[in-house]
Coordinates of C-alpha atoms in Angstrom, one line a residue:
M1 CA -96.5 265.0 57.0
M2 CA -92.6 264.6 58.8
N3 CA -90.3 262.5 56.7
Y4 CA -87.9 260.6 59.0
S5 CA -85.6 262.4 58.9
S6 CA -87.0 265.1 60.2
A7 CA -88.8 262.7 62.4
E8 CA -85.4 261.8 64.0
L9 CA -83.9 265.0 64.8
F10 CA -87.3 266.1 66.0
R11 CA -87.1 263.4 69.1
S12 CA -83.2 264.2 69.6
S13 CA -83.3 268.1 69.6
P14 CA -83.8 269.9 72.2
P15 CA -87.7 270.5 73.3
P16 CA -88.8 273.4 71.6
T17 CA -89.6 277.2 73.1
F18 CA -92.9 278.2 73.8
E19 CA -95.2 281.3 74.0
L20 CA -98.9 280.5 75.9
H21 CA -101.4 283.1 74.2
E22 CA -104.6 282.6 74.4
R23 CA -106.9 280.7 72.4
A24 CA -108.9 282.4 69.7
R25 CA -112.3 281.7 70.1
L26 CA -114.5 279.6 68.2
V27 CA -117.4 282.7 67.1
P28 CA -115.9 285.4 67.9
I29 CA -118.8 287.4 69.9
M30 CA -118.6 284.3 72.8
E31 CA -116.1 283.2 74.6
D32 CA -115.7 279.0 74.4
K33 CA -117.2 278.2 77.5
Y34 CA -120.1 279.8 76.9
L35 CA -121.1 277.9 73.5
A36 CA -120.4 275.1 75.5
L37 CA -123.4 275.9 77.2
F38 CA -125.3 278.1 74.1
L39 CA -125.0 274.5 71.7
T40 CA -126.3 271.8 74.1
V41 CA -129.6 274.0 75.0
A42 CA -129.7 275.1 70.5
I43 CA -129.2 271.2 69.7
Y44 CA -131.8 269.8 72.2
W45 CA -134.4 271.6 70.3
V46 CA -132.8 271.6 67.0
A47 CA -132.7 267.9 67.4
S48 CA -136.3 267.6 68.8
C49 CA -137.8 269.6 65.9
F50 CA -136.8 267.5 63.4
F51 CA -137.8 264.6 65.3
H52 CA -140.9 266.5 65.5
L53 CA -141.4 267.2 61.6
I54 CA -140.7 263.8 61.4
D55 CA -143.9 262.9 64.0
A56 CA -146.2 266.0 62.7
Y57 CA -146.1 265.3 58.7
D58 CA -146.0 260.8 59.7
L59 CA -142.2 260.0 57.6
L60 CA -141.3 257.3 59.1
P61 CA -144.3 255.4 60.4
Q62 CA -142.6 252.3 59.8
Y63 CA -139.6 252.8 62.7
R64 CA -142.6 253.9 65.3
I65 CA -142.1 252.6 68.3
H66 CA -145.9 253.1 70.0
T67 CA -148.8 255.0 67.2
P68 CA -149.5 258.9 67.3
A69 CA -152.8 257.1 69.4
E70 CA -150.4 255.8 72.5
V71 CA -148.9 259.7 72.5
T72 CA -152.5 261.6 73.2
S73 CA -154.2 258.2 75.4
R74 CA -151.2 257.1 77.7
N75 CA -149.6 260.0 78.7
K76 CA -150.1 261.8 81.7
V77 CA -149.2 265.4 81.1
T78 CA -149.6 268.0 78.7
V79 CA -146.9 268.8 75.6
Y80 CA -147.3 272.6 77.7
E81 CA -146.1 271.7 81.0
V82 CA -143.1 269.2 79.2
M83 CA -142.3 272.6 77.7
R84 CA -142.3 274.6 80.7
D85 CA -140.7 272.3 82.7
V86 CA -138.1 271.5 79.8
L87 CA -137.5 275.5 79.7
L88 CA -136.6 275.2 83.4
Q89 CA -134.3 273.2 83.5
Q90 CA -132.0 274.6 80.7
V91 CA -132.5 277.7 82.8
V92 CA -130.8 276.2 86.2
Q93 CA -128.3 274.2 84.2
T94 CA -127.3 277.6 81.9
I95 CA -126.8 279.5 85.2
V96 CA -124.9 276.6 87.1
G97 CA -122.8 276.2 83.8
I98 CA -121.6 280.1 84.4
T99 CA -121.0 280.0 87.5
I100 CA -119.4 276.9 87.8
T101 CA -117.0 278.4 84.7
Y102 CA -116.9 282.1 85.5
F103 CA -113.8 281.9 87.2
D104 CA -112.1 279.8 85.0
P105 CA -109.0 280.5 83.6
P106 CA -108.2 281.6 79.5
D107 CA -108.4 278.5 77.9
Y108 CA -104.5 278.5 77.2
T109 CA -102.3 277.1 73.5
G110 CA -98.4 277.3 71.8
M111 CA -97.6 274.4 73.7
E112 CA -98.4 272.0 71.3
A113 CA -95.0 271.2 69.6
Y114 CA -93.6 270.5 73.2
E115 CA -95.6 268.5 74.7
I116 CA -95.8 266.3 71.3
W117 CA -92.0 266.6 72.2
L118 CA -92.7 265.5 75.5
L119 CA -95.1 262.3 74.6
A120 CA -91.9 261.5 72.0
Q121 CA -89.6 261.2 74.7
K122 CA -92.0 258.7 76.4
L123 CA -92.4 256.3 73.6
P124 CA -89.2 256.3 71.2
R125 CA -91.0 253.4 69.3
L126 CA -93.8 254.8 68.2
P127 CA -93.7 256.8 64.5
L128 CA -94.0 260.8 65.6
P129 CA -96.7 261.0 63.5
L130 CA -98.6 258.7 65.4
V131 CA -97.8 260.0 68.6
A132 CA -98.7 263.9 67.5
L133 CA -101.7 261.7 66.6
L134 CA -102.3 260.4 69.9
Y135 CA -101.6 263.7 71.5
S136 CA -104.0 266.0 69.0
Y137 CA -106.8 263.6 69.1
G138 CA -106.4 260.2 70.6
F139 CA -106.5 261.5 74.2
S140 CA -109.1 264.1 73.6
A141 CA -111.5 261.1 72.4
M142 CA -110.3 258.9 75.9
R143 CA -111.2 262.0 77.8
I144 CA -114.6 261.6 76.0
I145 CA -115.2 258.3 76.8
L146 CA -114.0 258.3 80.1
A147 CA -116.2 261.3 80.6
F148 CA -119.5 258.8 79.3
F149 CA -118.3 256.4 81.4
I150 CA -118.7 258.7 84.5
L151 CA -122.1 260.4 83.6
D152 CA -123.3 256.5 82.7
T153 CA -122.3 255.2 86.8
W154 CA -123.6 258.5 87.8
Q155 CA -126.9 258.3 86.2
Y156 CA -127.4 255.0 87.0
F157 CA -127.0 254.4 90.9
L158 CA -129.7 257.7 91.1
H159 CA -131.7 256.3 88.3
R160 CA -131.7 253.1 90.0
A161 CA -132.3 255.1 93.5
M162 CA -135.0 256.5 92.3
H163 CA -137.0 253.7 92.0
T164 CA -136.1 251.5 95.0
S165 CA -137.2 254.4 97.4
R166 CA -140.6 254.7 97.0
Y167 CA -139.9 258.5 98.4
L168 CA -137.8 259.3 95.4
Y169 CA -140.2 257.9 92.9
R170 CA -143.6 259.5 94.5
T171 CA -141.6 262.9 94.7
F172 CA -139.1 263.2 92.1
H173 CA -138.9 260.3 89.6
S174 CA -142.7 259.5 88.5
R175 CA -142.9 263.1 87.0
H176 CA -141.0 262.2 84.2
H177 CA -142.8 258.7 83.9
R178 CA -145.6 260.6 83.2
L179 CA -144.6 260.1 79.5
Y180 CA -145.6 256.2 78.6
V181 CA -144.4 257.6 75.3
P182 CA -141.3 259.4 74.8
Y183 CA -141.1 261.5 72.1
A184 CA -138.0 264.1 71.5
F185 CA -138.1 267.3 73.9
G186 CA -139.3 265.6 76.3
A187 CA -135.8 264.5 77.1
L188 CA -135.6 266.8 79.6
Y189 CA -139.1 266.4 81.4
N190 CA -138.2 266.1 84.6
H191 CA -138.8 267.3 88.1
P192 CA -135.8 270.2 88.9
F193 CA -134.1 269.0 91.4
E194 CA -133.8 265.6 89.3
G195 CA -132.6 267.1 86.5
L196 CA -129.8 269.8 88.4
L197 CA -128.8 266.1 89.8
M198 CA -129.0 264.0 87.4
D199 CA -128.0 265.7 84.7
T200 CA -126.5 268.4 85.3
I201 CA -124.8 268.1 87.9
G202 CA -123.2 264.8 86.5
A203 CA -122.3 266.1 83.9
G204 CA -120.6 268.4 85.3
L205 CA -118.4 266.3 87.5
A206 CA -117.8 264.3 84.0
M207 CA -116.7 266.9 82.6
K208 CA -113.5 268.2 85.8
L209 CA -113.6 264.3 86.5
S210 CA -112.2 263.3 83.3
G211 CA -110.3 266.4 82.1
Q212 CA -111.7 268.1 79.4
S213 CA -110.5 270.8 77.8
V214 CA -113.3 273.5 77.3
R215 CA -113.8 272.4 73.5
E216 CA -113.7 268.8 74.9
A217 CA -116.5 269.9 76.6
L218 CA -118.4 271.9 74.4
I219 CA -118.3 268.4 72.5
F220 CA -119.2 266.2 75.3
F221 CA -122.3 268.6 76.6
T222 CA -123.4 269.0 72.8
F223 CA -123.0 264.9 71.5
S224 CA -124.1 264.0 75.5
T225 CA -127.8 266.3 74.5
L226 CA -128.4 265.2 71.2
K227 CA -127.7 261.3 72.4
T228 CA -130.4 261.8 75.0
V229 CA -132.6 263.6 72.5
D230 CA -132.6 260.7 70.7
D231 CA -132.6 258.0 72.9
H232 CA -136.3 259.7 73.7
C233 CA -137.3 259.9 70.2
G234 CA -139.8 257.5 69.8
Y235 CA -138.4 255.7 66.4
A236 CA -135.8 252.8 66.5
L237 CA -134.3 253.9 63.1
P238 CA -132.0 251.2 61.6
F239 CA -130.1 253.9 59.7
D240 CA -129.6 256.2 62.8
P241 CA -125.8 256.0 63.7
L242 CA -125.9 256.7 67.3
Q243 CA -128.5 253.7 67.4
I244 CA -126.5 251.9 65.6
L245 CA -123.2 252.7 67.7
F246 CA -124.8 252.3 70.7
Q247 CA -126.9 249.6 72.3
N248 CA -128.5 252.1 75.3
N249 CA -131.4 253.7 72.2
A250 CA -134.8 254.3 71.9
A251 CA -135.9 251.6 71.7
Y252 CA -133.6 250.2 74.9
H253 CA -134.6 253.3 76.4
D254 CA -138.8 253.3 76.1
I255 CA -139.1 249.4 77.8
H256 CA -138.0 251.8 80.4
H257 CA -141.2 253.7 80.4
Q258 CA -143.4 250.9 80.4
Q259 CA -144.9 249.3 83.1
F260 CA -143.7 245.7 82.8
G261 CA -140.3 247.2 81.9
I262 CA -139.9 249.7 84.6
K263 CA -137.6 247.8 87.5
T264 CA -135.1 247.4 84.6
N265 CA -133.2 249.0 81.4
F266 CA -131.9 251.8 84.1
S267 CA -128.9 252.4 81.9
Q268 CA -128.8 255.5 81.1
P269 CA -127.7 257.7 78.1
F270 CA -124.5 255.8 76.5
F271 CA -123.9 251.9 77.6
I272 CA -125.5 249.5 79.4
V273 CA -122.4 247.8 81.1
W274 CA -123.9 248.5 84.8
D275 CA -127.4 246.6 83.7
R276 CA -125.7 243.4 82.8
W277 CA -122.9 244.1 85.5
L278 CA -126.0 244.4 88.3
G279 CA -128.3 242.1 87.0
T280 CA -131.1 245.1 85.5
Q281 CA -131.2 244.8 81.6
Y282 CA -135.2 243.9 80.6
K283 CA -135.3 239.7 79.8
G284 CA -138.3 240.3 78.4
P285 CA -139.1 238.5 74.6
N286 CA -137.3 240.8 72.5
K287 CA -139.6 244.4 71.2
Q288 CA -142.6 242.8 73.1
H289 CA -143.4 245.9 73.9
I290 CA -143.2 247.6 70.4
G291 CA -147.4 248.9 69.6
R292 CA -148.7 247.8 72.5
R293 CA -150.3 249.4 75.5
D294 CA -149.4 247.5 78.7
P295 CA -152.4 246.0 80.7
V296 CA -151.9 247.7 83.4
E297 CA -150.5 251.6 84.1
K298 CA -150.7 253.0 87.7
K299 CA -149.7 256.6 88.3
D300 CA -147.5 255.6 90.9
E301 CA -144.5 252.5 91.0

C-alpha cells in the first residue's frame, strides 16, 4: 500500500512508460474468450445437477414452490425434449460466440500503471489507493451492472412482445410455457429462434454495448447463466444469495409460468424495474400460487 508521500510523488511524476504484451490465459490450453463460452455451458449443467439432486433426494421439501407430483402432471413436455432443446441452444450459442470473437484482437496488458496515473490526474482529490481500486474493480463492476440492465431491457421488451403477439406466442414462446412447473435444467428450454434472439444475441449485445473486456464478459456470461438456472430452480430459498439480492427470483418468475400470472412479471433475469415502470408486475396475493394448481390450463395463450 502506498503511503501519502509516495502517492503524491506518483501523481506529480511524469506518466509511467509501458510496454503492451498479451495477457496470460486463465487456463493455459484455452483462450479466455473460448473459456467464457465453455464456462457458460458448464455452469448451466453443474448448477442444474445441483438442484436435480435436491429434487431427487427431496432434501428441501419445505421450500418447494410446487409439489413433485405437479412436475409430472402439469408439464406438457418430456425431460428428454427439454434436454434436447437446451443442448441445441447451447450448440448454437457456442457457434455464434466463436464466430463473433474469432477475429477479436488479443487481450493486452501492461498499461495499468499508466491508466491509473491518468485517472489520478482527473480525480486529484481522491486518495490514490481508491483511484487504483476504482480502476481495478470499480469500472469493471459498473460495466457488468450496465450489461445487466441492457440485457434486462432487451429481454423485457422481446418477452412482452412474445406475449402481446398471438403469432409470436404460438410460433415461438409457447414452447417455453409448456413448463408450467419450471425446473433448473429447463431454464433454456426455448424455441431455437427465441433462444438465439433472446439469450444469445441479447447477452452478446449487452457485453458489446457495455464495453466489457474478455474477463468481464466471462464473469457476466457465467453469472447470467447461473442466475437463469436459479430463477427456474423451483425453490424459494431464504438462504440463496441470488434470491436474496434480486427480487427477480424463482418465486417471482414462477408466477409468470402460471396461467393467472402469464400476462405479468415479464422482467428477466436480474431486476424488476421494467415491470414496475410499465405496470406489468403481478399484484395478486403474495405467494398465492405456491403449491396450488391453476384452475384452467390452456395449450395456447
